[in-house]
Amino acid sequence: MKLIVNKFGTKINGATFKDVKIIISKNGKMIYSADKNKESVVNENKELIRKAKIEHSKTPAALVEEQLEQQNLDAPQELVDNVLENIVERMDDELSSQSEANGNSTVIMENELRELRDILNVKGNSDKQKIEYLEVEKNHWKELAETERTAGREQKALLYEAMADMAELKADEIRLRSNERPKGPKAMSIVEEEVEINDLTRFERFKKWAKENIFGISAVAISVAGIITTIIMGVRSVAKKGSRATSKFEKAMANLAGKIGPVLASVLNLVAKVLSWGEKGIAFLAKNLWILALALTYFLHNEYKRRKK
């Protein structure tokens, strides 16, 4: 489908499909043409969109969008991509933690350690084969856990349940990397939590609130919140990726300082001070984004009025 724009190249007047104009703009809304001569083309386009929606609904991106929709939030591509990237990283961290805990267990045997490594480094000619193997492993460890619990060996039962959970989570990690929706409860809880606490989700939540509650200065507040969010995400990236991300972030910060001017230069100093606290500083800024953004917005608003006098 091709979008049609006006002579200035901005306003969308409609869209074409197979070089036939089938969507038109009416009262600010995009609607299909009711022209009988275009009916077959319109129907073909509708069918393609219907199939595309079905395929998209099977993806992890759709899962994130559904979670955001429940909160009445928009789902820009940058937000969805960032959430999915963080989810995979959190799954990796969780698998590493579980592997270390299970490997240090006082009741694990050498052959079980080998199977533990097989879960983390699962082999197969395709992702489908890997997932099938992990499903078998999950059921195997669950059955062993039930047997051990029936026999009164609770420590072994807990170990085997942890092994089953690892197999399930590893399968979901492979699904995510293959653009498939995860299925296990642990993976779903990670998805729900990441959507809730993600920096860009918090920013979208603030944008929605600002547009509905602070008239006149909402655009300024959203811009300030956007700057803070950019800084928070940059620092997180540096913390995770180390020197690879540091120089890139420093250049972005220098560019940002040049854009916001001297009035907000002190803001960067304040934020830098908070970020010097490390992880606590990052968490504080993310959690209190709306408070800081509002405070800075009213400071800018008052400073602007003072300078106009």
PDB file of C-alpha atoms in Angstrom, residues 272-282 284:
ATOM      1  CA  ALA A 272      24.564  13.441  36.594  1.00  0.00           C
ATOM      2  CA  LYS A 273      24.804  13.802  40.373  1.00  0.00           C
ATOM      3  CA  VAL A 274      21.904  11.404  40.909  1.00  0.00           C
ATOM      4  CA  LEU A 275      23.337   8.954  38.384  1.00  0.00           C
ATOM      5  CA  SER A 276      26.642   8.959  40.263  1.00  0.00           C
ATOM      6  CA  TRP A 277      24.795   6.916  42.889  1.00  0.00           C
ATOM      7  CA  GLY A 278      24.928   3.994  40.445  1.00  0.00           C
ATOM      8  CA  GLU A 279      22.027   1.567  40.115  1.00  0.00           C
ATOM      9  CA  LYS A 280      20.178   3.334  42.946  1.00  0.00           C
ATOM     10  CA  GLY A 281      20.384   6.619  41.038  1.00  0.00           C
ATOM     11  CA  ILE A 282      19.086   5.068  37.808  1.00  0.00           C
ATOM     12  CA  PHE A 284      15.384   6.691  41.475  1.00  0.00           C
TER      13      PHE A 284
END
